[in-house]
CSV table of C-alpha atoms and ligand atoms in Angstrom, one decimal:
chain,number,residue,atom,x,y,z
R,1,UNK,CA,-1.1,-22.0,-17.1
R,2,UNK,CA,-3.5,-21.2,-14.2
R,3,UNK,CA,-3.0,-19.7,-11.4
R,4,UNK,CA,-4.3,-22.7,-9.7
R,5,UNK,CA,-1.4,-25.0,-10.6
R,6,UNK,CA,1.1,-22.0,-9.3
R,7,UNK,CA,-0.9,-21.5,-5.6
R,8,UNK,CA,0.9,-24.9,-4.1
R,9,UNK,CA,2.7,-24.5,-0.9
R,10,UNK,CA,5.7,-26.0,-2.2
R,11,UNK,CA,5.7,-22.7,-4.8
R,12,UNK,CA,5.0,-20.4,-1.4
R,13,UNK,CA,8.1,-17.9,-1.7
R,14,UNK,CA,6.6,-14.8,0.5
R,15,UNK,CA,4.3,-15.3,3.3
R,16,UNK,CA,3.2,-13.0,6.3
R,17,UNK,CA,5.8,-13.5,9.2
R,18,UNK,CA,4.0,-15.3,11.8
R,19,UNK,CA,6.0,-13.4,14.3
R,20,UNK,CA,2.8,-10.6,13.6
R,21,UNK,CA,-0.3,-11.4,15.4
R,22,UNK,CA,-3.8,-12.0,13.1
R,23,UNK,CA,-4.7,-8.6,14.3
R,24,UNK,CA,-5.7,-6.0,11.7
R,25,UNK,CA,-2.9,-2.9,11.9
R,26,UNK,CA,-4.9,0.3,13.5
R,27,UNK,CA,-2.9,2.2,10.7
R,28,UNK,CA,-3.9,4.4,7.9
R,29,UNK,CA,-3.8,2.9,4.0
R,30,UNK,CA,-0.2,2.8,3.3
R,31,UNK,CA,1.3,3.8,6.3
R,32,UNK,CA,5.0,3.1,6.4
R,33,UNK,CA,4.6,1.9,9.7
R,34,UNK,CA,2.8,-1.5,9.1
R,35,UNK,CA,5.9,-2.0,6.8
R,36,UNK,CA,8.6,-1.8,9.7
R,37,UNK,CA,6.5,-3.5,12.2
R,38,UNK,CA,6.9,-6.7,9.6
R,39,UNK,CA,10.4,-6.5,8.4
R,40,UNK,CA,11.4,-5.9,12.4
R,41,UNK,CA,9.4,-9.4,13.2
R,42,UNK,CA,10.8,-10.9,10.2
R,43,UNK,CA,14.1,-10.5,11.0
R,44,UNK,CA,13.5,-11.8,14.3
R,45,UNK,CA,12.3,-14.9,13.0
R,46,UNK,CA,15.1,-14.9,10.5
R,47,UNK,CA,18.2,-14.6,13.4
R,48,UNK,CA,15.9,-17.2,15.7
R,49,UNK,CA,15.7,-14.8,18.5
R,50,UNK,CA,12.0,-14.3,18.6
R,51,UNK,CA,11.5,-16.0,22.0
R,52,UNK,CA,14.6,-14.0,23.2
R,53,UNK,CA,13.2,-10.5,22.4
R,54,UNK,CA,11.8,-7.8,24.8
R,55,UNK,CA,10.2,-4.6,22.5
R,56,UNK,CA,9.5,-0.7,24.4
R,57,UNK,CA,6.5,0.2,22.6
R,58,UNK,CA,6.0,4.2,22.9
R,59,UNK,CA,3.4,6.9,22.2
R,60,UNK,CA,2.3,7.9,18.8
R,61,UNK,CA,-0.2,5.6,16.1
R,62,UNK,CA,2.7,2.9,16.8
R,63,UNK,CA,1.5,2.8,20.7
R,64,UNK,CA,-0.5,0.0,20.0
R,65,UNK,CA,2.7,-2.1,18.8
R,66,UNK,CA,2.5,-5.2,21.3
R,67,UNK,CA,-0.8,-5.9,19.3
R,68,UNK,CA,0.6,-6.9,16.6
R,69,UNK,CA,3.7,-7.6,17.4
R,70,UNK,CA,3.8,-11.6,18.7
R,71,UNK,CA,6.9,-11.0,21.3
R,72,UNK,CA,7.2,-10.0,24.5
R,73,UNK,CA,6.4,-5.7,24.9
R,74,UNK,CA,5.7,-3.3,27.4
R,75,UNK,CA,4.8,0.2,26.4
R,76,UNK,CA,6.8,2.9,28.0
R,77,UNK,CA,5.0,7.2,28.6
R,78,UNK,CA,5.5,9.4,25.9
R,79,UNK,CA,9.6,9.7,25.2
R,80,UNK,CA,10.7,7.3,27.8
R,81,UNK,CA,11.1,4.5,25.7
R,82,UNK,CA,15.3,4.2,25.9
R,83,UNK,CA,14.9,4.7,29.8
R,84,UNK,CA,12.7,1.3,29.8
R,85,UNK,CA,14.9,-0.1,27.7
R,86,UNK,CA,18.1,0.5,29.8
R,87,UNK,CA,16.5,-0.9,32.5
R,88,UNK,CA,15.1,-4.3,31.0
R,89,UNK,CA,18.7,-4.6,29.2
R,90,UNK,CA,20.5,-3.9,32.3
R,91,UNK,CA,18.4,-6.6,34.3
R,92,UNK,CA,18.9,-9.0,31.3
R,93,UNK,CA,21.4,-8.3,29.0
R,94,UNK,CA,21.2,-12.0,27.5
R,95,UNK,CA,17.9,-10.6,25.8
R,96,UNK,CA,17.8,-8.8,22.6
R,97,UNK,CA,15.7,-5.8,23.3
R,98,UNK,CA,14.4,-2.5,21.5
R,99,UNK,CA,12.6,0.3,21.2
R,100,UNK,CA,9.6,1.4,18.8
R,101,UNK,CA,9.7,5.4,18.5
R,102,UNK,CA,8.0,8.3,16.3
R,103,UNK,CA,9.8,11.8,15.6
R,104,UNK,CA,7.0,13.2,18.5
R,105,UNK,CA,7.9,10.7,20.8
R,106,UNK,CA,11.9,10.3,20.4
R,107,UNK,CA,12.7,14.1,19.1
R,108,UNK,CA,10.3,15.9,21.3
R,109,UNK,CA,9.3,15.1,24.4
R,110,UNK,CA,11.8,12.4,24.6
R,111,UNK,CA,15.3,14.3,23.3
R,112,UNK,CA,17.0,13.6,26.8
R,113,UNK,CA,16.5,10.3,27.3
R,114,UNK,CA,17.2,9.5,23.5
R,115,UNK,CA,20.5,11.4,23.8
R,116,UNK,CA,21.4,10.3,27.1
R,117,UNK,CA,21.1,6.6,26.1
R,118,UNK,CA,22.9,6.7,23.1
R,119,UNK,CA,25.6,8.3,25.2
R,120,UNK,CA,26.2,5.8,27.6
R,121,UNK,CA,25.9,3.3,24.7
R,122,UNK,CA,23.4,1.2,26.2
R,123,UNK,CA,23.6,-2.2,24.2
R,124,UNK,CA,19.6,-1.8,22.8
R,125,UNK,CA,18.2,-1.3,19.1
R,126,UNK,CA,16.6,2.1,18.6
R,127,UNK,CA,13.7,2.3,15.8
R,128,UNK,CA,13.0,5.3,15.0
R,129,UNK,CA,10.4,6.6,12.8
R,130,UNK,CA,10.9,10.0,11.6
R,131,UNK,CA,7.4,11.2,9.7
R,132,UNK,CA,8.3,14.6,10.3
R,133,UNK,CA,4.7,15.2,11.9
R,134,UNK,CA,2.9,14.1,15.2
R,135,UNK,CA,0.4,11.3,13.2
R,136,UNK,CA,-1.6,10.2,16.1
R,137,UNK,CA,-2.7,13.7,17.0
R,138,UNK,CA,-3.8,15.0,14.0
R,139,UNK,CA,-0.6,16.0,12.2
R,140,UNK,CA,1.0,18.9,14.4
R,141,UNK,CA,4.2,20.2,13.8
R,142,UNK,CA,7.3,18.2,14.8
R,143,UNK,CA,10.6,18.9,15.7
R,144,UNK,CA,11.2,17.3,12.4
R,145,UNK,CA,8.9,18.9,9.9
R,146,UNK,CA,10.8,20.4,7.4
R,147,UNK,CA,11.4,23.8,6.5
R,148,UNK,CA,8.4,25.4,5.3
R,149,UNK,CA,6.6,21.9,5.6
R,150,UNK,CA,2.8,22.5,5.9
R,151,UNK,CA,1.0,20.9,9.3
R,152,UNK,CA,-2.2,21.6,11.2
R,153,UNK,CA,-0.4,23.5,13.6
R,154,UNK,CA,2.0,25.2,10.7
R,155,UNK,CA,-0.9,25.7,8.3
R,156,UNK,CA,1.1,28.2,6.0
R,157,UNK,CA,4.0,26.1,6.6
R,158,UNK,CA,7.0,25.9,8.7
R,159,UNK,CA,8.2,29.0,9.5
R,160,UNK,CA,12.1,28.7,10.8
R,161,UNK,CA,12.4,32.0,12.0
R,162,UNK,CA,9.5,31.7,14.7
R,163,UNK,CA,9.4,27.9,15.0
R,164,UNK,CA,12.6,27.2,14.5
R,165,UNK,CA,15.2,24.9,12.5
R,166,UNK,CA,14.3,21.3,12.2
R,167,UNK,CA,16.2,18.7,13.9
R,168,UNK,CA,18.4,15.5,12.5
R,169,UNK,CA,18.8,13.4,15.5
R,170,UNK,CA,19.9,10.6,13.4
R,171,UNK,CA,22.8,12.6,12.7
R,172,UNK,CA,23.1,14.1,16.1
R,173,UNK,CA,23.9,10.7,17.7
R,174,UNK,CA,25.9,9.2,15.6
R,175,UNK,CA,28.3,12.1,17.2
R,176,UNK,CA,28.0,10.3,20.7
R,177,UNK,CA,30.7,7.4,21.9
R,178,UNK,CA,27.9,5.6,23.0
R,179,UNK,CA,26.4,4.5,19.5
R,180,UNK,CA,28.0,1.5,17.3
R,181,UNK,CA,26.0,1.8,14.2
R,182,UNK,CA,23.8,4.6,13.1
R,183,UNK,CA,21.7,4.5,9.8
R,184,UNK,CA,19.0,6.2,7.9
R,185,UNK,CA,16.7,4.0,5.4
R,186,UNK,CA,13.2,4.0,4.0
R,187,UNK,CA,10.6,1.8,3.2
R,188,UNK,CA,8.8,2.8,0.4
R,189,UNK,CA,10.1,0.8,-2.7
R,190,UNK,CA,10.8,-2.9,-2.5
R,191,UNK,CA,14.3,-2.3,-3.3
R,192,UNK,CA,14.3,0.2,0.0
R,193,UNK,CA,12.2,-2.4,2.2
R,194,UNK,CA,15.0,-5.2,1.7
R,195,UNK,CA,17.5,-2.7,2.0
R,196,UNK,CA,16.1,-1.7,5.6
R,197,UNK,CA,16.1,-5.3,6.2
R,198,UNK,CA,19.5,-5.7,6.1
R,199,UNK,CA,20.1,-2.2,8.4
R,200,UNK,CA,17.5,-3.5,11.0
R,201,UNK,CA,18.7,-7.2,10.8
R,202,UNK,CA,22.3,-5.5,11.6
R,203,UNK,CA,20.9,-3.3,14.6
R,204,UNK,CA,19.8,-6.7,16.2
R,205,UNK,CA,23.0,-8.7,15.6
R,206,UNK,CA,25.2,-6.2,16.8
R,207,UNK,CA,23.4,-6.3,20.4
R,208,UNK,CA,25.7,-9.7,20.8
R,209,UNK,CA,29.2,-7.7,20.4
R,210,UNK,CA,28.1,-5.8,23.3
R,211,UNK,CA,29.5,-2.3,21.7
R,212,UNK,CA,26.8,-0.1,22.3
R,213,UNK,CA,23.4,1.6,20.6
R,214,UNK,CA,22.1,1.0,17.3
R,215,UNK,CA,19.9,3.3,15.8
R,216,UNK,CA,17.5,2.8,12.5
R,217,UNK,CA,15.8,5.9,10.9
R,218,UNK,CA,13.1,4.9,9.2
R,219,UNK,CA,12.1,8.2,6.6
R,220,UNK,CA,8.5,7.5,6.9
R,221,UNK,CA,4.8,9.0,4.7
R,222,UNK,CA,2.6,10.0,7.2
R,223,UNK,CA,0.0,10.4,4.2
R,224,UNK,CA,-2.9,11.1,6.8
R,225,UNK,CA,-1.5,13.8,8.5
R,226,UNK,CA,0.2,15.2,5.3
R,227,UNK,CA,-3.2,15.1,3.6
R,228,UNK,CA,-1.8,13.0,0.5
R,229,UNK,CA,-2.5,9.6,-1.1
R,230,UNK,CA,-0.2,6.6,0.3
R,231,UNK,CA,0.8,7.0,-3.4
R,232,UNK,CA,1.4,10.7,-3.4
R,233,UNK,CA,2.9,11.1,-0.1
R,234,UNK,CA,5.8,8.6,-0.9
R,235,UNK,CA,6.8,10.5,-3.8
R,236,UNK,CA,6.3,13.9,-1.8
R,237,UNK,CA,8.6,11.8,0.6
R,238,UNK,CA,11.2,11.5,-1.9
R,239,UNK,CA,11.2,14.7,-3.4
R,240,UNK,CA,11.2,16.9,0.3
R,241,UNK,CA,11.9,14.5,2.9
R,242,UNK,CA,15.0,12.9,1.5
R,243,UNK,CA,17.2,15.9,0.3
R,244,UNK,CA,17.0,17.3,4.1
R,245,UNK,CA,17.1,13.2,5.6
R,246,UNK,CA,19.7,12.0,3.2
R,247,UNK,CA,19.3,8.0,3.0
R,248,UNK,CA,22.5,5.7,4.1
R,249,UNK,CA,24.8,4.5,6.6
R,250,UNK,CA,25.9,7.4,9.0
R,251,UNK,CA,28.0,6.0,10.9
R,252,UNK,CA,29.1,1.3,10.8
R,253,UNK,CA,30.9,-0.3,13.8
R,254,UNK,CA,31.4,2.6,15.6
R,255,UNK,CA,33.4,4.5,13.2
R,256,UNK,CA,31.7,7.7,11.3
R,257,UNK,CA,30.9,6.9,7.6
R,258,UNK,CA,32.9,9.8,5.7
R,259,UNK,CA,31.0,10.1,2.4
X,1,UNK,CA,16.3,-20.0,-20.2
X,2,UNK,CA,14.1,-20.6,-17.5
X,3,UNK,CA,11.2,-18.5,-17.1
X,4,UNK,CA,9.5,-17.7,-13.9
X,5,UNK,CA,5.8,-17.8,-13.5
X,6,UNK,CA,3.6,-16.2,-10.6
X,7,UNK,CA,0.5,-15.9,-8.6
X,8,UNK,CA,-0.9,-13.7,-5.3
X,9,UNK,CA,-3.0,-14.4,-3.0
X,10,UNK,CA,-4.6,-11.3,-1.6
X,11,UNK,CA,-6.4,-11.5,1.8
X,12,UNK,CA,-8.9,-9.3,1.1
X,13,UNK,CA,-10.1,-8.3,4.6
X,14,UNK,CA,-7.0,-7.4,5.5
X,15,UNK,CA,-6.3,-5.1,2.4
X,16,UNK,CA,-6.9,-1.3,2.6
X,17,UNK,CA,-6.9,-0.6,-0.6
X,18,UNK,CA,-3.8,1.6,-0.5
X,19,UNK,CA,-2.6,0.7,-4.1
X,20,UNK,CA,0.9,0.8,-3.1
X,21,UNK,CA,1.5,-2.5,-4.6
X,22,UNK,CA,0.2,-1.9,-7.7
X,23,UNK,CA,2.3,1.1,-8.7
X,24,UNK,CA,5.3,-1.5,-7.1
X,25,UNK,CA,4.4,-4.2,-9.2
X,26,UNK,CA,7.0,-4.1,-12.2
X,27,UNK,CA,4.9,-6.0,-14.6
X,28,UNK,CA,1.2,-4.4,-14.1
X,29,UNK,CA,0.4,-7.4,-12.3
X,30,UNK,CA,-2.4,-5.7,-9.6
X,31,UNK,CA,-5.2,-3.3,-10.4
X,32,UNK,CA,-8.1,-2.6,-7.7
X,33,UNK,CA,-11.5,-2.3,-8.8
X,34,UNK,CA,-13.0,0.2,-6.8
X,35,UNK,CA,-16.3,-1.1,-7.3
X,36,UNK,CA,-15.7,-4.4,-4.4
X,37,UNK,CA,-15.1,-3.5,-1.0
X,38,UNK,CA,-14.5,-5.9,2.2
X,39,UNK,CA,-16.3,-5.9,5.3
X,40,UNK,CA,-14.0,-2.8,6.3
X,41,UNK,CA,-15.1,-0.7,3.1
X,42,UNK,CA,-11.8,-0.6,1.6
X,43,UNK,CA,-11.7,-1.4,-2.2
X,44,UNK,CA,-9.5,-4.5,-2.4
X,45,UNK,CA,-6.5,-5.5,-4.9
X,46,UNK,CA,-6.7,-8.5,-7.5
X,47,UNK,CA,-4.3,-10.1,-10.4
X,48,UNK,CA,-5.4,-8.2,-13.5
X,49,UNK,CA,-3.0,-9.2,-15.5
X,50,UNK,CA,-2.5,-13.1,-13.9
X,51,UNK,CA,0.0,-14.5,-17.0
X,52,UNK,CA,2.5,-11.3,-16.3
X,53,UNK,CA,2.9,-12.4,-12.5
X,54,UNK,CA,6.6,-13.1,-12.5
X,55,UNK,CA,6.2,-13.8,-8.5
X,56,UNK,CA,8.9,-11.3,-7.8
X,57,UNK,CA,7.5,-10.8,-4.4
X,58,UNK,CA,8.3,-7.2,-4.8
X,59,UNK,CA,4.0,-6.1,-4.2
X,60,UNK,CA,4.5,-8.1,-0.9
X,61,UNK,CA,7.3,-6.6,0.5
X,62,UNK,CA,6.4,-3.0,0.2
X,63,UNK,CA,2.4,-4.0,1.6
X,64,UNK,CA,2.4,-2.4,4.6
X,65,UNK,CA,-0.7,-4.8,5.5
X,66,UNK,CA,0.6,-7.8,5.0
X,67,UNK,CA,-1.8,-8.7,2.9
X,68,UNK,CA,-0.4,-10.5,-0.3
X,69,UNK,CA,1.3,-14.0,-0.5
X,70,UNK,CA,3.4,-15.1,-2.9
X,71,UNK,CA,4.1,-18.6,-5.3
X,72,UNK,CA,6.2,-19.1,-8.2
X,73,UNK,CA,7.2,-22.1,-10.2
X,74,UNK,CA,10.1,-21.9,-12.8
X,75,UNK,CA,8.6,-22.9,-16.7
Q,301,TPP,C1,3.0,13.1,28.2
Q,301,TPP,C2,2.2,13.1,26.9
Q,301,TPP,N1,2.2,14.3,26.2
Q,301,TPP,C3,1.5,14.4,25.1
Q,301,TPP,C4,0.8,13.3,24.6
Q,301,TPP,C5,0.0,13.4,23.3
Q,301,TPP,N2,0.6,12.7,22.2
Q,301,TPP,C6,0.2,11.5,21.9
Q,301,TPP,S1,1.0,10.9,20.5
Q,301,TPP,C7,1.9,12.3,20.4
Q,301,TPP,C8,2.9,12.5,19.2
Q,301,TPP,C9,3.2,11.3,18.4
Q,301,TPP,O1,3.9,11.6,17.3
Q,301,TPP,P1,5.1,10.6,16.8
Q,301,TPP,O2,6.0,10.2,17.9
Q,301,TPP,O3,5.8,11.4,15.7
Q,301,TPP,O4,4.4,9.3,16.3
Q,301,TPP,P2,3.4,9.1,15.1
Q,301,TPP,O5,2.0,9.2,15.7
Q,301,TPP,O6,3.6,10.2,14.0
Q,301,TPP,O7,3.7,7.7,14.6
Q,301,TPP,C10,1.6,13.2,21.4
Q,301,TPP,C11,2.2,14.5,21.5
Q,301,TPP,C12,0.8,12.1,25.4
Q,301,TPP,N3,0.2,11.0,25.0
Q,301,TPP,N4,1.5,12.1,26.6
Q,302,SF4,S1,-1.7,9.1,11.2
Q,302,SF4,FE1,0.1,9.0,9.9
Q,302,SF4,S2,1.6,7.8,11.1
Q,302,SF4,FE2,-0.4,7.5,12.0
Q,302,SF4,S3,-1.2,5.6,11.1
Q,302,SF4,FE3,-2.0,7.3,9.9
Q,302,SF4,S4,-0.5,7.6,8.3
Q,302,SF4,FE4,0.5,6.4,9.8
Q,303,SF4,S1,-0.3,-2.6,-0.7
Q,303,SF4,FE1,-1.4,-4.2,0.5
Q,303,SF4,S2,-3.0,-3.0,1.6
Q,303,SF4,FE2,-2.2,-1.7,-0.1
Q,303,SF4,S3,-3.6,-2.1,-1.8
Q,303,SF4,FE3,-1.9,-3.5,-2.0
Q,303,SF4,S4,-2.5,-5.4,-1.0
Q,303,SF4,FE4,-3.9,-3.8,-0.3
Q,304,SF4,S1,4.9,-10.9,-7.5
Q,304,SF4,FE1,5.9,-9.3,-8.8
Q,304,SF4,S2,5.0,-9.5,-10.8
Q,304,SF4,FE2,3.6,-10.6,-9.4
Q,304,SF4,S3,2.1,-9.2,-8.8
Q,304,SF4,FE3,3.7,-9.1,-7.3
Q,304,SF4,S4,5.0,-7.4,-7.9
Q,304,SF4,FE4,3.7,-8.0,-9.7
């Protein structure tokens, strides 16, 4: 059979959300985020709530994020992020609103209003991609990187002693009152993308119980800055990010997840 | 029992050639010959192996690009 008799649009079973903009992603070849920039818009098509949907866009490769994201964003200073999103939820908490955040941007320079957000339980989605490096700079360290994790500014790796331990904010606020569900996923196999899906298409429906902050780790390559292939750097992902960012549900309508 | 034929449509300017969807692809489907490059100078994928494609949609869902659609039609 040819191909040609298969390419009918009554056959289509997976096409580009329209809910992403024609605009070619400003991301590296295989960067994890393009992948969560789609399956966030798809599941906004999915639950109809596209038109009802306010995204904080932060600092990092992912500031660019209203580009190809077809909703209505704004783009909040480096870290700030959950403070613009407390204040559009608060003026309109009828609207499903998140947040769009790297490691540099929500564990560094944005720790405070990241914790203090997810304390009062402001009723929001928090993305959060952990790529245990600053990308858009050129791959400094992070409060993330790993233990002996090699970056441009750790060049003989990650010294803990000096530089100190890294930190799992995923697992850090899921300790807070103020979060409802708190997970940690990836994106690099297909069985992974759909299963992120699911956790992302959770962290939007639970914004109409009204019981507080959801919060999606998304374990991330950032093969640029780690100086791999996309190839390479998701199994480098597997083998060193996940034994220190264990994957799975941390903590499921607001009760702790006891493994 | 039924079996289930595919095909992908690859948008090649908007592929960057990362090869994540061929070392997805359970059947061997996608190969990139480095030799063709779009407009962007990234070598693009295409259906090596077209009579494997089971349309499993599982090279599409980890493309971080977007860049593949996916048919299928049961035989
Ligand atoms: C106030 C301020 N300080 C520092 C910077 C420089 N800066 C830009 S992006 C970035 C880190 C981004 O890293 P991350 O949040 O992990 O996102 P990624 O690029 O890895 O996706 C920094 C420090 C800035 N833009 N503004
Ligand atoms: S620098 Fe890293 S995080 Fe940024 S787009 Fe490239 S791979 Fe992605
Ligand atoms: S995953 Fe997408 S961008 Fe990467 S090679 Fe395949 S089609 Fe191209
Ligand atoms: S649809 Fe499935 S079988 Fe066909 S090319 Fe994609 S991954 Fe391979």
């Amino acid at each position: 059979m040819d191909v040609k008799d298969i390419i009918k649009p009554e056959n289509l079973v997976y096409e580009r959300t329209k809910n992403l903009t024609d605009k070619a992603l400003s991301y590296c070849p295989g960067c994890g985020h393009g992948v969560v920039h789609r399956l966030t818009m798809e599941v906004l098509e999915e639950l109809q709530i596209t038109q009802d949907t306010i995204g904080v866009a932060s600092v990092g490769c992912s500031v660019l994020a209203y580009e190809f994201m077809n909703i209505d964003m704004t783009q909040a200073p480096h870290g700030r992020a959950t403070a613009a999103a407390t204040g559009i939820k608060r003026c309109w908490p009828d609207k499903y609103v998140f947040t769009y955040q790297g490691d540099g941007d929500l564990a560094a320079i944005g720790t405070a209003e990241t914790i203090h957000s997810c304390n009062r339980g402001e009723n929001f989605t928090v993305i959060f991609i952990n790529n245990g490096i600053y990308g858009m700079t050129g791959g400094q360290m992070a409060p993330t990187t790993l233990p002996g994790m090699k970056s441009s500014t750790t060049p003989y790796g990650r010294e803990v002693e000096l530089m100190g331990n890294p930190i799992k904010m995923t697992e850090l606020v899921a300790q807070l009152p103020g979060t409802y569900y708190v997970t940690r996923q990836s994106v690099h196999t297909p069985a992974n993308v759909r299963k992120a899906k699911k956790a992302i298409r959770i962290a939007f429906e639970n914004q109409k119980l009204n019981k507080g902050l959801s919060f999606v780790e998304i374990v991330s390559n950032c093969n640029s800055g780690w100086k791999m292939t996309p190839v390479d750097s998701n199994i480098w992902m597997e083998e060193n990010m996940f034994p220190f960012y264990p994957l799975g549900d941390i903590k499921v309508n607001g009760e702790l997840v006891t493994k | 029992m039924a079996k289930m034929k595919g095909a992908v449509v690859v948008d090649v300017e908007r592929c960057k050639g990362c090869e994540l969807c061929i070392v997805n692809c359970p059947q061997g489907v996608l190969a990139n010959l480095k030799s063709q490059v779009n407009a962007k100078g990234y070598p693009y994928v295409y259906m090596k192996n077209p009579d494997d494609c089971t349309g499993c949609t599982n090279c599409a869902v980890v493309c971080p690009d977007g860049v593949l659609t996916v048919y299928r039609i049961k035989v």
